[in-house]
Short mmCIF file of C-alpha atoms in Angstrom, two decimals:
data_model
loop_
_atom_site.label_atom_id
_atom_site.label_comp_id
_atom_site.label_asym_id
_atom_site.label_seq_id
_atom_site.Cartn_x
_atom_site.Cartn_y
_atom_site.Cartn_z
CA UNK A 170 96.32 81.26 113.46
CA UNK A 171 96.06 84.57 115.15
CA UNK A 172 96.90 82.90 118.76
CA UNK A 173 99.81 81.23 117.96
CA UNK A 174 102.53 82.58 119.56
CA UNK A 175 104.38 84.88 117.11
CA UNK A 176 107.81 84.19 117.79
CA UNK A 177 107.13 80.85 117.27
CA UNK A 178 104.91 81.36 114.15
CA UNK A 179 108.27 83.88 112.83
CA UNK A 180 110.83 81.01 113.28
CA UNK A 181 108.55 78.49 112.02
CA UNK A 182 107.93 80.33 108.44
CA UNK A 183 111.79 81.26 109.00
CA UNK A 184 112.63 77.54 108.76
CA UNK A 185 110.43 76.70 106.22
CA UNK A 186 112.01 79.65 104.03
CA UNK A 187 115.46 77.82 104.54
CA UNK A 188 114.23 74.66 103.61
CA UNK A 189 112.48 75.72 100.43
CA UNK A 190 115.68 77.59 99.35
CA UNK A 191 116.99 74.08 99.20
CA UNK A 192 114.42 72.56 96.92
CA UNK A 193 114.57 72.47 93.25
CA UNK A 194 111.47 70.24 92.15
CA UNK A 195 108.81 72.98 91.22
CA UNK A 196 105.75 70.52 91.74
CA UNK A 197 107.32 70.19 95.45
CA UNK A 198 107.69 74.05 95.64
CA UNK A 199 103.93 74.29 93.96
CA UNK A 200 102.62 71.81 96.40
CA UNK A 201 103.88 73.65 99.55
CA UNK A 202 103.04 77.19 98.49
CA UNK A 203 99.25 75.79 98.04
CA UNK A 204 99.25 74.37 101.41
CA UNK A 205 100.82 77.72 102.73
CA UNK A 206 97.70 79.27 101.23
CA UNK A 207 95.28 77.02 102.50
CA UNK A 208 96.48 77.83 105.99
CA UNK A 209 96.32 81.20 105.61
CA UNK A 210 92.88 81.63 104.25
CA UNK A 211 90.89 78.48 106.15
CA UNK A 212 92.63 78.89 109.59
CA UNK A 213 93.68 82.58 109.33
CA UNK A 214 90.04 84.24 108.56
CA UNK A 215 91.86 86.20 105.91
CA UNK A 216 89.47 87.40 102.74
CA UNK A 217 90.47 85.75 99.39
CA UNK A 218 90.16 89.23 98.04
CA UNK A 219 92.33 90.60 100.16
CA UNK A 220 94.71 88.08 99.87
CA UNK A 221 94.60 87.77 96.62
CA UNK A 222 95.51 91.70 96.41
CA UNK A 223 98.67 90.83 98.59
CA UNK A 224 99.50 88.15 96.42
CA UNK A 225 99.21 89.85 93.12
CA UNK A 226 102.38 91.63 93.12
CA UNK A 227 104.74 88.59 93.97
CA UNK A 228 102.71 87.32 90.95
CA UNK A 229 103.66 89.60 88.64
CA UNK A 230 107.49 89.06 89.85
CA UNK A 231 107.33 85.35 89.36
CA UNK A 232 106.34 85.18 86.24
CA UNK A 233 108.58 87.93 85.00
CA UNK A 234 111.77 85.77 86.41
CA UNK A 235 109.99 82.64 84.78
CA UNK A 236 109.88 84.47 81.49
CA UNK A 237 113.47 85.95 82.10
CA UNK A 238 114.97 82.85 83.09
CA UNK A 239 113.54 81.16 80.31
CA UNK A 240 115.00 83.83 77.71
CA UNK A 241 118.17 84.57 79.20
CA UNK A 242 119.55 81.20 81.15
CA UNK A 243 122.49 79.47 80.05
CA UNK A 244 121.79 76.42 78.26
CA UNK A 245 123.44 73.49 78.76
CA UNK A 246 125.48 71.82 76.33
CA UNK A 247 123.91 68.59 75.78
CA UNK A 248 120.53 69.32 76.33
CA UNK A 249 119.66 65.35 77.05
CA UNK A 250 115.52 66.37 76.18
CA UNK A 251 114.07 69.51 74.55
CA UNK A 252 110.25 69.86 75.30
CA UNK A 253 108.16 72.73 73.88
CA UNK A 254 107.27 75.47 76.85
CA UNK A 255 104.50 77.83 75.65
CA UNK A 256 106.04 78.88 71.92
CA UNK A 257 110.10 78.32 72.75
CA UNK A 258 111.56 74.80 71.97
CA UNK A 259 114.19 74.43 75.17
CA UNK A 260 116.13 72.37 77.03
CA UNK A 261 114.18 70.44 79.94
CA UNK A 262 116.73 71.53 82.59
CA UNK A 263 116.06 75.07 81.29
CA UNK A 264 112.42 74.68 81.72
CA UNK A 265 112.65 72.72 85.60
CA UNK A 266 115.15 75.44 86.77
CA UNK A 267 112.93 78.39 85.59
CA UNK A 268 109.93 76.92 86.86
CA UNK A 269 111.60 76.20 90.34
CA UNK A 270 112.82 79.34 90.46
CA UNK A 271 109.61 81.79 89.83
CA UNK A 272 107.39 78.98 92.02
CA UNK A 273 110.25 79.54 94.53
CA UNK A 274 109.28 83.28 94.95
CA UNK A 275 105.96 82.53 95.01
CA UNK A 276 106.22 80.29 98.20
CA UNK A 277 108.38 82.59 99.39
CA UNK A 278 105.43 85.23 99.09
CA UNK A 279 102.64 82.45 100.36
CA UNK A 280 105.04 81.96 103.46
CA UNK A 281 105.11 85.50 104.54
CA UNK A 282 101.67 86.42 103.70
CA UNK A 283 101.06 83.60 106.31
CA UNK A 284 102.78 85.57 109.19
CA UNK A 285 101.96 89.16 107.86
CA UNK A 286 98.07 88.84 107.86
CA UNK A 287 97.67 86.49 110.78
CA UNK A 288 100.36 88.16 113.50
CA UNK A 289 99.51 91.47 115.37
CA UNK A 290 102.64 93.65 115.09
CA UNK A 291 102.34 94.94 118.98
CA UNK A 292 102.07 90.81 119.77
CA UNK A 293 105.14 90.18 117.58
CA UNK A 294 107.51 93.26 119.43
CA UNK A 295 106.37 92.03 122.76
CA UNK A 296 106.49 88.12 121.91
CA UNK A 297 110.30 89.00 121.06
CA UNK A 298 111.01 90.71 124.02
CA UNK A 299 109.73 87.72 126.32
CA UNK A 300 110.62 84.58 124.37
CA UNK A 301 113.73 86.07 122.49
CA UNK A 302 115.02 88.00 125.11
CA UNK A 303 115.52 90.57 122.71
CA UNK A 304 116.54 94.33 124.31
CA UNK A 305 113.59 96.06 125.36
CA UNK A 306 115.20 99.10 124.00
CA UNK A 307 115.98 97.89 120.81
CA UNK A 308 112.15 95.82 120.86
CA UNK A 309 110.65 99.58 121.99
CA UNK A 310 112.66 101.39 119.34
CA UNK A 311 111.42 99.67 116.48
CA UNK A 312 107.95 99.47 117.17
CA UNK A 313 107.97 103.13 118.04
CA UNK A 314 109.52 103.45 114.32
CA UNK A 315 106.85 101.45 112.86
CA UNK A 316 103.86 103.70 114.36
CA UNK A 317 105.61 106.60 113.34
CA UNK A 318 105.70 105.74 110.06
CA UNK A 319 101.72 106.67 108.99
CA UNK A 320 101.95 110.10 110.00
CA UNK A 321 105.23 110.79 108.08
CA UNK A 322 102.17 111.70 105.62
CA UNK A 323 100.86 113.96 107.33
CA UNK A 324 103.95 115.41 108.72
CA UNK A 325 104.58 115.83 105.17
CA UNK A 326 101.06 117.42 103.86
CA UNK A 327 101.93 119.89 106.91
CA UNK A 328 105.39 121.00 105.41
CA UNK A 329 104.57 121.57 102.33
CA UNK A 330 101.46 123.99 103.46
CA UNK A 331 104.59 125.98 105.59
CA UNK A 332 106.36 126.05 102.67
CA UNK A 333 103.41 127.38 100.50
CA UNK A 334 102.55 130.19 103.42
CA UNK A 335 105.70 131.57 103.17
CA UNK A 336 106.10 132.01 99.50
CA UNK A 337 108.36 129.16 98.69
CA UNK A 338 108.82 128.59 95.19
CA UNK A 339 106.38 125.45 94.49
CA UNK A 340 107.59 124.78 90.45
CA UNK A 341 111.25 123.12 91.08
CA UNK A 342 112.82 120.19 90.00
CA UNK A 343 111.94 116.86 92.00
CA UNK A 344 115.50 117.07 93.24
CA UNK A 345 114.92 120.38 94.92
CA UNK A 346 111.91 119.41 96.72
CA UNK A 347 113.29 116.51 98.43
CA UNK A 348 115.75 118.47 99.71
CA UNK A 349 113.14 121.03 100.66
CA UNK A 350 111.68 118.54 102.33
CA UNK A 351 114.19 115.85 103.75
CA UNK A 352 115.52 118.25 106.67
CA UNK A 353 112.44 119.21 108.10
CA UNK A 354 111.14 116.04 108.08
CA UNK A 355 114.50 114.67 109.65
CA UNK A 356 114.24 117.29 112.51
CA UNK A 357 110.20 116.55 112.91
CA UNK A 358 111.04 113.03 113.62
CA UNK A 359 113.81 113.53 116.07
CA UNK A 360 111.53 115.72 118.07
CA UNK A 361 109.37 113.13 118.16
CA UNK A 362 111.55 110.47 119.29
CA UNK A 363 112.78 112.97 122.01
CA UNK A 364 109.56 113.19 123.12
CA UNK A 365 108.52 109.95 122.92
CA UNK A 366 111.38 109.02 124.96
CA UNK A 367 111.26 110.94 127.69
CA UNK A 368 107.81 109.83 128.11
CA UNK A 369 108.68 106.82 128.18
CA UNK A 370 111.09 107.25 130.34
CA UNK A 371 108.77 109.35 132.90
CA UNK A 372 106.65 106.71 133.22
CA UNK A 373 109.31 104.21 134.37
CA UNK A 374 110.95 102.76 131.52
CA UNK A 375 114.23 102.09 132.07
CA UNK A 376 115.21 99.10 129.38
CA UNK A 377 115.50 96.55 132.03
CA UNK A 378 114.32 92.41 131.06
CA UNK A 379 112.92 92.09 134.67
CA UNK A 380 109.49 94.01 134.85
CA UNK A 381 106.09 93.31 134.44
CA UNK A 382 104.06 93.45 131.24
CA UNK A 383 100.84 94.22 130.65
CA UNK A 384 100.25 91.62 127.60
CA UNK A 385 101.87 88.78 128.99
CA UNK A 386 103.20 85.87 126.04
CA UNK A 387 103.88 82.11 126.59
CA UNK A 388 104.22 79.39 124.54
CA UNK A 389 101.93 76.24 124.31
CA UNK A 390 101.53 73.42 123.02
CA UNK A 391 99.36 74.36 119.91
CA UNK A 392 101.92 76.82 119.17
CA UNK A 393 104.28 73.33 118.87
CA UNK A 394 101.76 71.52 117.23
CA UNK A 395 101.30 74.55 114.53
CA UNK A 396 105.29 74.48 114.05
CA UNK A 397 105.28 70.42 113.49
CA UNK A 398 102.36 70.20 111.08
CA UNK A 399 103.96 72.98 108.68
CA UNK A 400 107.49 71.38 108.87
CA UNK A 401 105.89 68.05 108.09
CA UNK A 402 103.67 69.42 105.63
CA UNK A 403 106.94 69.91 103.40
CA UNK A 404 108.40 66.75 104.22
CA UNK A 405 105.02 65.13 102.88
CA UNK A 406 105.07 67.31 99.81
CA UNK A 407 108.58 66.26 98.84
CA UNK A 408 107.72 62.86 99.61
CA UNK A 409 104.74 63.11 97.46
CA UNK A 410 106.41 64.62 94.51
CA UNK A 411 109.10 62.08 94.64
CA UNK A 412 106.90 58.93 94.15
CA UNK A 413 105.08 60.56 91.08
CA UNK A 414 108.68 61.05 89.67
#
Protein backbone atom coordinates (compact mmCIF):
# COMPACT_ATOMS: atom_id res chain seq x y z
CA UNK A 1 0.00 0.00 0.00
CA UNK A 2 2.77 2.37 0.75
CA UNK A 3 4.20 2.03 -3.04
CA UNK A 4 1.33 2.73 -4.82
CA UNK A 5 1.58 5.69 -6.53
CA UNK A 6 -0.22 8.42 -4.51
CA UNK A 7 -1.89 10.31 -7.03
CA UNK A 8 -3.32 7.38 -8.13
CA UNK A 9 -4.14 5.97 -4.63
CA UNK A 10 -5.85 9.99 -4.01
CA UNK A 11 -8.15 9.68 -7.12
CA UNK A 12 -8.89 6.18 -6.49
CA UNK A 13 -10.36 6.80 -2.74
CA UNK A 14 -11.66 10.15 -4.51
CA UNK A 15 -13.87 8.00 -6.75
CA UNK A 16 -14.86 5.68 -4.38
CA UNK A 17 -16.05 8.72 -2.07
CA UNK A 18 -18.34 9.78 -5.09
CA UNK A 19 -19.69 6.55 -5.55
CA UNK A 20 -20.58 5.88 -1.94
CA UNK A 21 -22.30 9.32 -1.76
CA UNK A 22 -24.63 7.65 -4.18
CA UNK A 23 -25.52 4.60 -2.18
CA UNK A 24 -28.29 4.34 0.23
CA UNK A 25 -28.35 0.51 1.30
CA UNK A 26 -26.40 0.61 4.72
CA UNK A 27 -25.40 -3.21 4.54
CA UNK A 28 -23.72 -2.08 1.04
CA UNK A 29 -22.13 1.00 2.80
CA UNK A 30 -21.20 -1.52 5.92
CA UNK A 31 -19.78 -4.02 3.56
CA UNK A 32 -17.41 -1.56 1.77
CA UNK A 33 -16.21 0.36 4.81
CA UNK A 34 -15.07 -3.27 6.22
CA UNK A 35 -13.25 -4.03 3.14
CA UNK A 36 -11.71 -0.41 3.27
CA UNK A 37 -10.43 -1.53 6.66
CA UNK A 38 -9.16 -4.71 5.77
CA UNK A 39 -6.95 -3.02 3.21
CA UNK A 40 -5.70 -0.70 5.36
CA UNK A 41 -4.63 -2.84 8.21
CA UNK A 42 -3.51 -6.33 6.18
CA UNK A 43 -1.80 -4.56 3.19
CA UNK A 44 -0.99 -1.18 4.84
CA UNK A 45 1.15 -2.52 8.04
CA UNK A 46 -0.91 -0.07 10.02
CA UNK A 47 -1.39 -1.09 14.01
CA UNK A 48 -5.05 -1.89 14.94
CA UNK A 49 -4.38 0.32 17.89
CA UNK A 50 -3.44 2.97 16.11
CA UNK A 51 -6.03 2.72 13.79
CA UNK A 52 -8.44 2.15 15.91
CA UNK A 53 -7.41 5.62 17.71
CA UNK A 54 -7.94 7.32 14.20
CA UNK A 55 -11.10 5.75 13.85
CA UNK A 56 -12.59 6.52 17.17
CA UNK A 57 -13.56 9.97 16.57
CA UNK A 58 -15.53 9.44 13.20
CA UNK A 59 -17.15 6.88 15.59
CA UNK A 60 -18.36 8.99 17.94
CA UNK A 61 -19.80 11.31 14.94
CA UNK A 62 -21.66 8.45 13.36
CA UNK A 63 -23.44 7.39 15.89
CA UNK A 64 -24.38 10.82 17.13
CA UNK A 65 -26.03 11.53 13.44
CA UNK A 66 -27.57 7.91 13.75
CA UNK A 67 -29.10 8.90 17.04
CA UNK A 68 -29.99 12.47 15.66
CA UNK A 69 -31.41 11.31 12.58
CA UNK A 70 -33.36 8.88 14.29
CA UNK A 71 -34.89 11.59 16.79
CA UNK A 72 -35.22 14.42 14.61
CA UNK A 73 -36.01 13.07 10.79
CA UNK A 74 -39.14 13.72 9.18
CA UNK A 75 -41.36 10.87 9.11
CA UNK A 76 -43.14 9.90 6.38
CA UNK A 77 -46.72 9.87 6.16
CA UNK A 78 -47.64 6.40 5.58
CA UNK A 79 -45.10 4.68 7.24
CA UNK A 80 -45.79 1.26 5.04
CA UNK A 81 -43.73 -0.89 8.22
CA UNK A 82 -42.78 0.28 11.72
CA UNK A 83 -40.01 -2.01 13.27
CA UNK A 84 -38.67 -1.45 16.81
CA UNK A 85 -34.87 0.17 16.68
CA UNK A 86 -33.22 -0.09 20.13
CA UNK A 87 -36.30 1.41 22.50
CA UNK A 88 -38.15 3.84 19.64
CA UNK A 89 -41.02 2.20 17.57
CA UNK A 90 -40.29 3.99 13.88
CA UNK A 91 -40.89 3.96 10.55
CA UNK A 92 -38.55 1.48 8.47
CA UNK A 93 -37.57 4.23 5.99
CA UNK A 94 -36.62 6.24 9.11
CA UNK A 95 -34.50 3.51 10.39
CA UNK A 96 -32.66 2.57 6.56
CA UNK A 97 -32.02 6.35 5.99
CA UNK A 98 -30.40 6.88 9.47
CA UNK A 99 -28.47 3.88 9.28
CA UNK A 100 -27.17 4.79 5.68
CA UNK A 101 -26.41 7.91 6.69
CA UNK A 102 -24.08 7.46 10.01
CA UNK A 103 -22.49 4.08 8.09
CA UNK A 104 -21.99 6.64 5.26
CA UNK A 105 -19.57 8.75 7.45
CA UNK A 106 -18.04 5.94 8.64
CA UNK A 107 -16.82 4.76 5.12
CA UNK A 108 -16.17 8.00 4.48
CA UNK A 109 -13.64 7.89 7.54
CA UNK A 110 -12.40 4.07 6.54
CA UNK A 111 -11.68 5.60 2.97
CA UNK A 112 -9.42 8.32 4.10
CA UNK A 113 -7.76 6.58 6.85
CA UNK A 114 -6.75 4.33 3.85
CA UNK A 115 -4.77 7.18 2.09
CA UNK A 116 -3.75 9.11 5.33
CA UNK A 117 -1.77 6.24 7.06
CA UNK A 118 -0.44 4.50 3.99
CA UNK A 119 0.77 7.77 1.70
CA UNK A 120 3.99 9.76 2.61
CA UNK A 121 3.01 13.45 2.44
CA UNK A 122 6.53 14.52 0.60
CA UNK A 123 5.50 11.39 -2.02
CA UNK A 124 1.96 12.84 -2.36
CA UNK A 125 3.32 16.85 -3.14
CA UNK A 126 5.83 15.45 -5.53
CA UNK A 127 3.48 12.62 -7.10
CA UNK A 128 1.16 15.78 -7.91
CA UNK A 129 3.65 17.76 -9.37
CA UNK A 130 4.73 14.90 -11.93
CA UNK A 131 1.50 13.06 -12.72
CA UNK A 132 -0.92 16.10 -12.14
CA UNK A 133 1.09 18.60 -13.54
CA UNK A 134 0.18 20.62 -10.76
CA UNK A 135 2.39 24.18 -10.34
CA UNK A 136 5.49 23.52 -8.69
CA UNK A 137 4.93 26.71 -6.91
CA UNK A 138 1.68 26.10 -5.75
CA UNK A 139 2.93 21.99 -5.02
CA UNK A 140 6.16 23.79 -3.05
CA UNK A 141 3.93 26.27 -1.24
CA UNK A 142 1.80 23.93 0.41
CA UNK A 143 4.11 21.47 1.53
CA UNK A 144 6.28 24.23 2.89
CA UNK A 145 2.89 25.21 4.85
CA UNK A 146 2.44 21.81 6.10
CA UNK A 147 6.11 21.54 7.74
CA UNK A 148 5.66 24.75 9.14
CA UNK A 149 2.87 23.91 10.89
CA UNK A 150 4.67 21.80 14.07
CA UNK A 151 6.73 24.53 15.10
CA UNK A 152 3.85 27.10 15.18
CA UNK A 153 4.14 25.47 18.86
CA UNK A 154 7.05 26.37 19.55
CA UNK A 155 6.99 29.65 17.85
CA UNK A 156 4.26 30.09 20.21
CA UNK A 157 5.92 28.74 23.69
CA UNK A 158 8.70 31.38 22.49
CA UNK A 159 6.19 34.42 22.42
CA UNK A 160 4.67 34.02 25.25
CA UNK A 161 8.21 33.76 27.29
CA UNK A 162 8.89 37.52 25.36
CA UNK A 163 5.84 38.53 26.54
CA UNK A 164 6.46 37.31 30.19
CA UNK A 165 10.23 39.02 30.12
CA UNK A 166 8.92 42.14 29.48
CA UNK A 167 6.24 42.43 32.05
CA UNK A 168 3.21 41.82 29.96
CA UNK A 169 0.19 41.43 31.84
CA UNK A 170 -0.33 37.42 31.82
CA UNK A 171 -4.18 37.42 33.65
CA UNK A 172 -6.44 38.76 30.54
CA UNK A 173 -9.32 37.60 28.94
CA UNK A 174 -8.81 34.75 26.20
CA UNK A 175 -9.78 37.43 23.72
CA UNK A 176 -6.83 39.59 24.63
CA UNK A 177 -4.31 36.98 24.35
CA UNK A 178 -5.06 35.95 20.93
CA UNK A 179 -4.64 39.16 19.91
CA UNK A 180 -1.44 39.32 21.91
CA UNK A 181 -0.51 36.66 20.14
CA UNK A 182 -2.00 36.52 16.49
CA UNK A 183 0.42 39.42 15.12
CA UNK A 184 3.54 38.14 16.16
CA UNK A 185 2.88 34.95 15.11
CA UNK A 186 1.59 36.37 11.65
CA UNK A 187 4.92 38.34 11.22
CA UNK A 188 7.09 35.09 12.52
CA UNK A 189 5.65 33.15 9.73
CA UNK A 190 6.12 35.61 6.97
CA UNK A 191 9.74 35.82 7.88
CA UNK A 192 9.88 32.46 7.49
CA UNK A 193 8.37 32.10 4.22
CA UNK A 194 10.73 35.00 3.09
CA UNK A 195 13.37 33.06 4.02
CA UNK A 196 12.42 29.98 2.93
CA UNK A 197 11.93 31.42 -0.38
CA UNK A 198 14.79 32.96 -1.16
CA UNK A 199 16.50 29.84 -0.36
CA UNK A 200 14.79 28.25 -2.45
CA UNK A 201 15.22 30.38 -4.87
CA UNK A 202 19.23 30.54 -4.37
CA UNK A 203 19.49 27.20 -4.97
CA UNK A 204 17.80 27.29 -8.41
CA UNK A 205 14.24 27.12 -8.03
CA UNK A 206 12.56 28.91 -10.37
CA UNK A 207 8.80 27.17 -10.61
CA UNK A 208 9.47 25.73 -13.95
CA UNK A 209 7.65 21.83 -14.92
CA UNK A 210 10.88 20.95 -16.89
CA UNK A 211 13.70 20.03 -14.30
CA UNK A 212 14.96 17.17 -12.72
CA UNK A 213 13.81 15.62 -9.46
CA UNK A 214 15.47 13.94 -7.06
CA UNK A 215 12.48 11.39 -6.08
CA UNK A 216 11.39 10.55 -9.35
CA UNK A 217 7.29 9.09 -9.53
CA UNK A 218 5.71 6.86 -12.27
CA UNK A 219 2.89 4.94 -12.48
CA UNK A 220 2.63 1.07 -12.90
CA UNK A 221 0.71 -1.36 -13.32
CA UNK A 222 0.05 -2.42 -9.62
CA UNK A 223 -0.83 1.06 -9.05
CA UNK A 224 -3.82 0.09 -11.87
CA UNK A 225 -4.41 -3.08 -10.48
CA UNK A 226 -4.81 -1.40 -6.78
CA UNK A 227 -7.36 1.22 -8.45
CA UNK A 228 -9.49 -1.79 -10.23
CA UNK A 229 -9.73 -4.14 -7.26
CA UNK A 230 -11.15 -1.23 -4.91
CA UNK A 231 -13.62 0.03 -7.61
CA UNK A 232 -14.73 -3.55 -8.09
CA UNK A 233 -14.71 -4.27 -4.58
CA UNK A 234 -17.90 -1.88 -4.39
CA UNK A 235 -19.44 -3.11 -7.35
CA UNK A 236 -19.26 -6.71 -5.66
CA UNK A 237 -20.57 -5.34 -2.40
CA UNK A 238 -23.64 -3.80 -4.01
CA UNK A 239 -24.07 -6.79 -5.95
CA UNK A 240 -23.89 -8.82 -2.87
CA UNK A 241 -26.28 -6.83 -0.86
CA UNK A 242 -28.74 -6.84 -3.62
CA UNK A 243 -29.23 -10.67 -3.91
CA UNK A 244 -29.77 -10.98 -0.02
CA UNK A 245 -32.53 -8.29 -0.56
Amino acid sequence: MHNINPSIKAGTVTIAAIAVAFLFDPVTLLLYAGWTMAVTLLFGKVQIRKYLLYLLPFTIFALGMLISTLLFAKAPEHPSVTQQFLFWNLPSETVQDALALAIRVFSYATLSLLFVLTTDKVAFILSLIQQCRVSPKLAYGILAGYRFLPLLTNELATIQSAHLVRGARTKTSRLTRYKQYTIPLLASAIRKAERTAVAMESKGFTGERDRTYYRSYHIRWTDWVFSFVMIFALGLCIVFSKSFQ
